[in-house]
Amino acid sequence: MASLSVRNRNRGKTYKDGRPKPPNWEYRFEAAKVNGKRNQISDSGFKTKKEAEIAGTQALARYNNAGTHFVPSEMSVSDYMDYWSSTYASTNISDGTAASYMNIINKYIKPKLGIYKLKAVTTIVLQEFMDSLGQDYDFSKDYMTTILKLLRQTFKYAMEVAEFISVNPTVNVSIPNIDYCDTGDEEILVLSTEEVSTILSYFQGSFYQYYAMLIAYYTGLRVSEVYGLTWDRIDFERKTITVNRIAKTFNYNAKKGAVNCHVKYKNKQIWYLGACKTKTSYRTISIGDTLVNALMDYKEWQDENRDFYKEYYTHCYGIEELSQNKRKVIRILQTTEIRTDLEELHLVCVKENGSFSGTASMRYPSFVINKKLGIKFTFHAFRHTHATMLIEQGIPIKTVSERLGHANTQITWDVYVKVTEQMEQAAVEAFETGSGIRLRDEALYAIWKKTKNICRSTEYYTKRGIKVCEEWEDFGAFEQWALDNGWTSGLRLLRIDKAGDFGPDNCMFGTENKSVKGKYIYSDGFNMKSYSVQQVGRSWCYRITDYDTNGNRIERRKAGYATEEDAARAAEEFICDMLAKREMRADTVQLRLVT
């Protein structure tokens, strides 16, 4: 039977600058020959010998037992948790979540369950474990739910994928029914316009903090996404920002960071650029002119600082590494040296001298805003504010969700669609406006219906392609336009240009029998009349079509005007007088009828 061997592939090896290379443990064992040739199975990249031995043991067991019946595992819970962390968690869980899970495993699961054999753990053992956590610690209900979720995930993997156990003992386990320290949802902080203005005004002189807040307010980006931005991710011409990595730090590399950074760190933190939170977090969003212009000024200021500090300016370079759970990350190396062997990272949110302190830059501003300015604040409040403002302005929830980089729209609904005072008041006003009962004007309805019919069935209109605009296909829209544009009973719907369609921009109400057409049109708001003006010899004349009392057509014409404007003015004066006489005659007829 094949035996397992492990070795450190980087033992005794150094970088060009003399620094020792980090451990790179590898496991290896002999497999069956293929075509008579020696065949070995191996894997490397493990940081410790123990990790390589655990992974190698499981790989060898899978190889030896391939095709055989189920064999219960002799592995302990502690070793299995290490195995699960180095296999499943390293490729399927984000760095932040993996770090949180490892904290739970090391602080709570291993001390109480680690010594048990994996195959011996039963439902009652796990239920007693959950009950003891509820009694011994003042955990929130959400945190207890997270612990149970982790147990279910790990034991499900042990049964369905690794086949170390035949039954999943977590199926019927539940969190204890006790009074938890908190029962409400996470508070959603939404800033008012006045509060945002106060905050930005206070920090306007601290550019690397001010512009981080400005970006968050105008885009809704997470704090890690803001500090993960580099200038090549901002397209000033297309007015877009691309989010494809975030700024993060790992406490387990604190000592390593202090040695390798070539600059002094007060908090011994070293920063990385790594993978985004979810797949949908990778996105390109549009930005407006306000933010574009502000960022252009900020970039110009940074370029001036680079020239001013010269050899004392801090440059940020990227070094590719693997995180603790084998994720590719870019370590940010900060130094005043010029490094030609590394790619320089032109980070957006850096201090005046070019140094970068990541999301830690917002700790002091948060303290000042809460204590000195008296505004309840977290950096995430900018994201909440951005999202809430979009929703209140009627932006579709799917658009908001995509802009925020949420995994699905349900998250957006659950987090942001709260009934704020503004939204509630808008709802009341909308109901008052839309729910009132108003009987339709039948005369107006008849005009609308007739207009639609003649456009569909009359040869004159169909040949010329004259139609009712799409907006007026709905009577409600037509009715609202009519009420807003002087409709009273007895007026007719007239087209300003009778070659054009029926629509808001080409119609009015008046007393004429037909629509008008022409360059020169006179209207007093209710009546409308067209006329023509042309040059005859050295003078100008006007022509107006009129009708006598019998309905016969008459042409009113007068010449002798010095300019085109004089002729047009005279024509409109004549039309005004003509319409006034027509109304007077109508009043006389009405008076006779009443008498």
XYZ file of C-alpha atoms in Angstrom:
595
model
C 0.000 0.000 0.000
C 1.226 3.515 -0.828
C 2.713 5.587 1.994
C 2.389 9.324 2.535
C 5.350 11.713 2.661
C 5.423 15.470 3.353
C 8.141 18.072 2.801
C 8.703 21.827 2.843
C 9.459 22.797 -0.753
C 10.811 26.221 0.274
C 13.210 24.974 2.917
C 16.457 26.963 2.682
C 15.169 29.059 -0.249
C 15.276 32.871 -0.261
C 14.102 35.791 -2.393
C 16.569 37.865 -4.426
C 16.825 40.396 -1.593
C 17.841 37.642 0.869
C 14.524 37.291 2.653
C 13.561 33.658 3.396
C 10.625 32.333 1.438
C 7.524 31.337 3.456
C 6.860 27.626 4.109
C 5.278 25.694 1.248
C 4.441 22.191 2.500
C 3.623 19.417 0.073
C 2.207 15.909 0.446
C 2.981 13.095 -2.008
C 2.230 9.375 -2.402
C 2.665 6.729 -5.086
C -0.328 5.832 -7.242
C -0.856 3.014 -9.703
C 1.322 3.102 -12.806
C -0.250 4.393 -15.994
C 1.029 2.839 -19.262
C 3.885 1.362 -17.264
C 5.068 4.751 -16.073
C 5.451 5.882 -12.476
C 2.546 8.013 -11.242
C 2.458 10.167 -8.120
C -0.347 12.216 -6.529
C 0.662 15.416 -4.758
C -0.523 18.845 -3.705
C 1.320 21.815 -2.225
C 0.723 25.307 -0.854
C 0.113 24.307 2.773
C 1.526 26.669 5.393
C 2.145 24.036 8.064
C 3.233 20.418 8.152
C 0.030 19.477 9.981
C -2.155 20.911 7.226
C -0.250 18.925 4.603
C -0.512 15.703 6.636
C -4.285 16.099 7.150
C -4.953 16.845 3.494
C -2.600 14.075 2.357
C -4.177 11.503 4.686
C -7.631 12.250 3.338
C -6.418 12.213 -0.266
C -4.726 8.840 0.290
C -7.855 7.447 1.982
C -10.006 8.530 -0.943
C -7.516 6.964 -3.354
C -7.337 3.635 -1.474
C -11.091 3.387 -0.913
C -12.230 4.438 -4.364
C -15.083 2.196 -5.479
C -15.465 0.441 -2.100
C -18.344 0.552 0.370
C -18.688 3.233 3.047
C -16.085 3.056 5.842
C -16.744 5.183 8.965
C -14.046 7.770 9.561
C -11.738 7.553 12.581
C -10.981 11.276 12.289
C -11.581 13.564 15.272
C -13.898 16.570 15.049
C -10.904 18.857 15.579
C -8.946 17.361 12.655
C -12.032 17.327 10.463
C -12.650 21.035 11.085
C -9.084 21.726 9.977
C -9.631 19.576 6.899
C -12.920 21.344 6.053
C -11.294 24.749 6.484
C -8.397 23.910 4.168
C -10.552 22.348 1.442
C -14.122 23.607 1.218
C -13.747 26.949 3.026
C -10.635 27.936 1.091
C -12.441 27.909 -2.252
C -16.092 28.523 -1.436
C -16.193 31.094 1.385
C -14.963 34.682 1.395
C -11.964 35.636 3.525
C -14.078 37.596 5.990
C -16.620 34.825 6.496
C -13.885 32.193 6.725
C -12.107 34.212 9.436
C -15.383 34.487 11.369
C -15.993 30.725 11.055
C -12.454 29.894 12.177
C -12.968 32.045 15.258
C -16.085 30.015 16.147
C -14.299 26.725 15.457
C -11.234 27.560 17.550
C -13.026 29.254 20.469
C -16.154 27.107 20.873
C -16.358 23.968 18.708
C -12.863 22.520 19.214
C -12.728 23.015 23.027
C -16.054 21.196 23.562
C -16.359 18.819 20.602
C -12.825 18.518 19.215
C -11.822 15.366 21.103
C -14.801 13.333 19.848
C -14.513 11.061 16.820
C -16.432 12.506 13.935
C -18.484 9.340 13.503
C -19.477 9.368 17.201
C -21.120 12.804 17.225
C -24.924 12.485 17.537
C -27.834 14.894 17.390
C -28.180 14.972 21.174
C -24.485 15.820 21.588
C -24.825 18.788 19.242
C -28.085 19.934 20.831
C -26.483 19.880 24.289
C -23.569 21.862 22.816
C -25.932 24.551 21.486
C -27.858 24.655 24.788
C -24.640 25.114 26.766
C -23.597 28.035 24.547
C -26.944 29.691 25.217
C -26.472 29.279 28.972
C -22.767 30.125 29.258
C -22.533 33.094 26.879
C -24.577 36.225 26.306
C -24.749 35.683 22.533
C -27.277 37.342 20.258
C -29.823 35.230 18.454
C -28.140 36.051 15.130
C -24.756 34.812 16.387
C -26.282 31.580 17.694
C -27.896 31.095 14.294
C -24.482 31.582 12.651
C -22.919 28.883 14.858
C -25.695 26.431 14.000
C -25.342 27.298 10.320
C -21.618 26.494 10.518
C -22.292 23.113 12.172
C -24.854 22.181 9.555
C -22.549 23.219 6.731
C -19.553 21.263 8.018
C -21.434 18.045 8.864
C -23.343 18.161 5.569
C -20.033 18.299 3.734
C -18.720 15.390 5.826
C -21.686 13.230 4.792
C -22.476 14.273 1.202
C -19.047 15.139 -0.199
C -16.276 13.606 1.920
C -18.429 10.576 2.882
C -16.815 10.412 6.337
C -20.193 9.848 8.039
C -23.428 8.205 6.897
C -25.928 10.488 8.702
C -25.992 14.232 9.219
C -26.637 14.744 12.978
C -27.379 18.485 12.650
C -30.701 18.131 10.796
C -32.898 18.345 13.912
C -30.657 20.588 16.014
C -32.043 24.029 16.899
C -30.915 27.080 18.837
C -32.218 27.186 22.435
C -35.444 29.074 23.091
C -34.199 31.703 25.570
C -34.283 35.481 25.986
C -31.426 36.808 23.860
C -29.586 40.030 24.477
C -30.955 41.673 21.358
C -34.188 41.059 19.508
C -34.368 43.860 16.957
C -32.991 44.153 13.443
C -29.793 46.017 12.660
C -30.458 49.743 12.685
C -30.472 51.344 9.259
C -28.852 54.765 9.593
C -30.090 57.175 6.921
C -28.545 60.653 6.904
C -30.461 63.783 6.020
C -29.123 66.185 3.387
C -28.259 68.649 6.154
C -26.310 65.984 8.078
C -24.336 64.958 4.977
C -23.522 68.604 4.297
C -22.351 69.089 7.910
C -20.115 66.004 7.773
C -18.514 66.788 4.419
C -17.969 70.433 5.351
C -16.154 69.449 8.553
C -13.738 67.069 6.804
C -13.244 69.092 3.619
C -9.630 69.817 4.534
C -8.740 66.125 5.090
C -8.823 64.954 1.502
C -8.181 61.219 1.922
C -11.134 61.015 4.317
C -13.360 63.614 2.638
C -13.211 62.046 -0.824
C -13.799 58.554 0.573
C -17.043 59.806 2.113
C -17.962 61.710 -1.045
C -17.528 58.568 -3.180
C -19.644 56.508 -0.769
C -22.440 59.096 -0.715
C -22.678 59.377 -4.504
C -22.233 55.657 -5.295
C -23.363 53.560 -2.310
C -20.046 51.635 -2.293
C -19.022 49.706 0.827
C -16.097 51.113 2.805
C -13.831 48.248 1.708
C -14.816 48.889 -1.930
C -14.046 52.612 -1.634
C -10.568 52.001 -0.195
C -9.940 49.233 -2.733
C -10.280 51.681 -5.641
C -7.337 52.546 -7.850
C -7.354 55.375 -10.384
C -7.398 52.997 -13.355
C -10.825 51.799 -12.170
C -12.312 55.287 -12.636
C -13.220 56.173 -16.237
C -13.625 59.947 -16.450
C -14.756 59.896 -20.088
C -17.481 57.272 -19.681
C -18.237 58.498 -16.142
C -18.065 55.066 -14.522
C -16.452 53.368 -11.528
C -15.552 49.673 -11.704
C -15.542 47.635 -8.497
C -13.506 44.428 -8.782
C -11.535 44.193 -5.506
C -11.678 45.420 -1.930
C -9.228 46.530 0.745
C -8.799 44.077 3.609
C -6.362 43.174 6.365
C -5.501 39.928 8.168
C -4.460 39.981 11.799
C -2.503 36.726 11.464
C -0.009 38.502 9.197
C 0.672 41.388 11.597
C 4.194 40.257 12.494
C 5.029 39.376 8.932
C 3.752 42.764 7.766
C 5.903 44.652 10.233
C 9.005 42.916 8.876
C 8.329 43.080 5.153
C 6.772 46.497 4.680
C 9.951 48.623 4.783
C 7.878 51.299 6.554
C 6.860 51.597 10.176
C 3.315 50.652 11.139
C 1.894 51.899 14.409
C -0.778 49.221 14.430
C 1.354 46.637 12.596
C -1.451 46.087 10.104
C -0.686 45.277 6.524
C -3.303 45.859 3.841
C -4.306 43.748 0.875
C -6.456 44.042 -2.223
C -8.610 40.937 -2.458
C -11.772 39.391 -3.838
C -15.113 41.161 -3.479
C -17.811 39.989 -1.095
C -19.992 38.184 -3.682
C -20.058 37.601 -7.446
C -22.590 40.420 -7.880
C -20.254 42.782 -6.018
C -18.172 42.901 -9.204
C -19.864 45.714 -11.091
C -19.453 48.926 -13.073
C -21.686 51.819 -12.050
C -22.346 55.235 -13.568
C -21.492 58.450 -11.756
C -22.603 62.032 -12.296
C -20.708 65.200 -13.190
C -20.513 66.360 -9.566
C -18.448 63.356 -8.482
C -16.477 63.221 -11.751
C -15.333 66.841 -11.410
C -14.510 66.384 -7.721
C -12.377 63.295 -8.401
C -10.534 65.031 -11.238
C -9.567 67.822 -8.817
C -8.527 65.228 -6.223
C -6.317 63.365 -8.709
C -4.652 66.602 -9.745
C -3.968 67.343 -6.064
C -2.375 63.908 -5.610
C -0.127 64.439 -8.638
C 1.027 67.763 -7.168
C 1.807 66.052 -3.847
C 3.890 63.413 -5.619
C 6.010 66.166 -7.198
C 6.228 68.110 -3.922
C 7.367 65.218 -1.664
C 9.660 63.734 -4.329
C 11.925 61.104 -2.692
C 9.911 61.276 0.542
C 6.640 60.318 -1.154
C 5.281 56.882 -0.145
C 4.663 54.548 -3.075
C 2.315 51.556 -2.890
C 3.299 48.387 -4.757
C 1.425 45.123 -5.215
C 2.804 41.676 -4.349
C 0.729 38.604 -5.182
C 0.288 36.195 -2.276
C -2.105 33.562 -0.944
C -4.302 34.331 2.042
C -4.700 31.898 4.936
C -7.507 30.107 3.100
C -5.526 30.013 -0.176
C -7.198 32.965 -1.856
C -5.122 35.081 -4.208
C -4.579 38.547 -2.753
C -2.326 41.500 -3.519
C -0.277 42.626 -0.547
C 0.253 46.389 -0.493
C 3.908 47.188 0.043
C 4.452 50.824 1.127
C 7.891 52.330 0.717
C 9.621 55.546 -0.293
C 11.922 53.495 -2.528
C 11.323 53.320 -6.264
C 10.717 49.636 -7.119
C 10.963 48.762 -10.806
C 10.453 45.051 -10.135
C 6.915 45.568 -8.791
C 3.749 47.091 -10.220
C 2.780 50.352 -8.536
C -0.774 50.618 -7.223
C -2.222 54.085 -7.716
C -4.720 53.946 -4.866
C -7.407 56.626 -4.737
C -7.765 57.208 -0.992
C -4.237 57.913 0.238
C -2.817 60.559 2.548
C -1.008 63.668 1.377
C 2.368 61.878 1.449
C 0.951 58.852 -0.422
C 0.685 56.478 2.563
C -2.318 54.163 2.814
C -4.116 53.141 6.011
C -7.141 51.422 4.466
C -10.525 51.427 6.122
C -8.864 52.276 9.449
C -8.751 55.842 8.093
C -12.439 56.224 8.998
C -12.144 55.344 12.703
C -11.325 58.875 13.848
C -13.929 60.600 11.588
C -16.588 58.228 12.894
C -15.686 59.176 16.462
C -15.794 62.929 15.679
C -19.100 62.719 13.802
C -20.795 60.833 16.637
C -19.297 62.762 19.565
C -18.458 66.256 18.345
C -21.004 66.760 15.548
C -23.690 64.833 17.410
C -24.758 62.810 14.361
C -25.414 59.102 14.737
C -23.049 57.668 12.163
C -21.210 54.717 10.687
C -19.510 54.802 7.293
C -22.167 52.346 6.087
C -24.741 55.115 6.645
C -23.632 56.640 3.318
C -24.601 53.385 1.590
C -27.947 53.291 3.403
C -28.588 56.938 2.511
C -27.722 56.443 -1.162
C -30.004 53.415 -1.480
C -32.909 54.967 0.404
C -32.770 58.152 -1.676
C -32.893 56.128 -4.900
C -35.894 54.119 -3.681
C -37.747 57.225 -2.492
C -37.239 58.787 -5.926
C -38.951 55.812 -7.572
C -35.870 54.070 -9.038
C -36.742 50.379 -9.751
C -35.629 48.024 -6.990
C -33.677 45.867 -9.483
C -31.638 48.887 -10.590
C -30.881 49.826 -6.984
C -29.914 46.230 -6.163
C -27.487 46.009 -9.102
C -25.943 49.367 -8.223
C -25.338 48.239 -4.643
C -23.943 44.862 -5.741
C -26.486 42.814 -3.789
C -26.703 39.095 -4.490
C -30.449 39.437 -5.199
C -33.257 41.980 -4.995
C -34.715 40.306 -1.899
C -31.761 41.596 0.128
C -32.493 45.120 -1.087
C -36.155 44.785 -0.133
C -35.364 43.382 3.308
C -32.747 46.007 4.158
C -33.864 49.258 2.571
C -37.568 49.236 1.802
C -38.643 50.732 5.120
C -41.554 53.139 5.478
C -39.685 56.363 6.178
C -41.625 59.512 7.034
C -41.075 60.863 3.540
C -42.211 57.657 1.835
C -45.209 57.374 4.126
C -46.255 60.968 3.410
C -45.772 60.363 -0.324
C -48.013 57.307 -0.072
C -50.769 59.332 1.596
C -50.512 62.081 -1.020
C -50.565 59.539 -3.842
C -53.733 57.987 -2.437
C -55.384 61.377 -2.028
C -54.539 62.208 -5.630
C -55.347 58.880 -7.221
C -58.149 57.433 -5.142
C -60.710 60.211 -5.424
C -63.807 59.369 -7.461
C -64.289 61.693 -10.450
C -66.869 61.094 -13.178
C -65.479 61.471 -16.685
C -66.587 64.298 -18.948
C -68.695 62.551 -21.576
C -68.266 65.348 -24.133
C -64.502 65.118 -23.791
C -64.676 61.324 -23.936
C -66.665 61.608 -27.198
C -63.963 63.860 -28.709
C -61.242 61.386 -27.688
C -63.124 58.413 -29.081
C -64.001 60.195 -32.345
C -60.399 61.313 -32.843
C -59.108 57.751 -32.469
C -61.770 56.391 -34.853
C -61.133 58.893 -37.664
C -57.379 58.232 -37.509
C -57.986 54.497 -37.888
C -60.780 54.513 -40.475
C -60.724 57.745 -42.523
C -58.837 57.561 -45.804
C -57.508 61.123 -45.476
C -55.736 60.267 -42.232
C -54.616 56.730 -43.075
C -53.019 57.797 -46.385
C -51.047 60.532 -44.668
C -50.120 58.399 -41.685
C -51.776 60.764 -39.219
C -52.446 59.067 -35.894
C -53.080 59.615 -32.208
C -49.861 59.645 -30.179
C -49.094 56.643 -27.972
C -49.581 58.660 -24.773
C -53.171 59.499 -25.733
C -54.110 55.873 -26.276
C -55.066 56.080 -22.605
C -58.111 58.315 -22.027
C -56.891 59.222 -18.567
C -53.735 60.811 -20.010
C -55.746 62.672 -22.659
C -58.274 63.834 -20.068
C -55.562 65.168 -17.762
C -53.952 67.067 -20.651
C -57.322 68.531 -21.655
C -58.061 69.763 -18.124
C -54.597 71.311 -17.907
C -54.949 73.096 -21.275
C -58.204 75.060 -21.095
C -60.861 72.460 -21.940
C -64.442 73.653 -21.511
C -67.586 72.262 -23.012
C -68.199 73.395 -26.595
C -64.551 73.735 -27.645
C -63.036 71.578 -30.344
C -59.738 69.697 -30.505
C -57.594 71.401 -33.149
C -54.198 70.521 -34.554
C -51.771 73.415 -34.877
C -50.255 71.719 -37.929
C -52.892 69.622 -39.676
C -50.170 67.553 -41.343
C -48.969 66.359 -37.922
C -50.286 63.792 -35.451
C -52.730 64.322 -32.614
C -50.595 64.883 -29.510
C -49.881 67.326 -26.674
C -47.308 69.277 -28.702
C -49.521 69.710 -31.773
C -53.024 70.266 -30.373
C -55.083 72.931 -28.630
C -58.733 73.645 -27.938
C -60.604 76.287 -29.933
C -63.827 77.291 -31.706
C -62.729 76.625 -35.301
C -64.352 73.835 -37.294
C -61.090 72.557 -38.731
C -57.461 72.329 -37.838
C -55.157 74.987 -39.230
C -51.851 74.909 -41.021
C -49.330 77.521 -41.945
C -46.390 79.611 -40.925
C -48.602 82.353 -39.516
C -51.084 81.367 -36.818
C -52.979 83.660 -34.446
C -54.513 82.357 -31.203
C -56.150 84.077 -28.252
C -56.050 80.880 -26.190
C -59.489 79.649 -27.246
C -59.703 80.631 -30.916
C -57.093 79.926 -33.541
C -56.791 81.228 -37.105
C -54.126 80.906 -39.777
C -53.242 83.540 -42.352
C -50.649 84.042 -45.053
C -48.289 86.928 -45.771
C -46.500 87.396 -49.065
C -44.669 90.050 -51.055
C -46.487 91.626 -54.007
C -44.234 93.888 -56.034
C -42.488 96.225 -53.607
C -45.070 95.873 -50.833
C -46.439 93.119 -48.597
C -49.995 91.812 -48.268
C -51.946 89.436 -46.059
C -54.668 86.901 -46.916
C -57.263 85.477 -44.501
C -59.927 82.870 -45.216
C -63.360 83.732 -43.746
C -66.966 82.614 -44.123
C -70.133 84.692 -44.587
C -73.398 84.144 -42.721
C -74.464 81.556 -45.319
C -71.269 79.539 -44.888
C -69.711 80.643 -48.165
C -65.939 81.000 -48.240
C -64.535 84.541 -48.485
C -60.915 85.683 -48.811
C -59.962 88.782 -46.831
C -56.984 90.482 -48.461
C -55.107 93.752 -48.033
C -51.828 94.990 -49.499
C -49.562 98.025 -49.319
C -47.521 97.221 -46.204
C -43.852 98.200 -46.145
C -42.555 95.090 -44.331
C -43.539 91.494 -43.647
C -43.903 92.284 -39.932
C -46.316 95.155 -40.680
C -48.501 92.862 -42.807
C -48.523 90.130 -40.122
C -49.424 92.641 -37.385
C -52.306 94.032 -39.476
C -53.582 90.515 -40.211
C -53.675 89.602 -36.524
C -55.494 92.836 -35.674
C -58.088 92.010 -38.334
C -58.475 88.420 -37.025
C -58.853 89.704 -33.464
C -61.620 92.086 -34.589
C -63.221 89.334 -36.700
C -63.341 86.882 -33.774
C -64.758 89.578 -31.487
C -67.604 90.289 -33.951
C -68.251 86.557 -34.271
C -68.623 86.248 -30.506
C -70.861 89.309 -30.483
C -73.125 87.748 -33.106
C -73.227 84.531 -31.122
C -74.262 86.471 -28.001
C -76.998 88.258 -29.972
C -78.372 84.962 -31.249
C -78.284 83.535 -27.740
C -80.116 86.615 -26.438
C -82.840 86.251 -29.077
C -83.298 82.591 -28.187
C -83.651 83.418 -24.511
C -86.087 86.241 -25.282
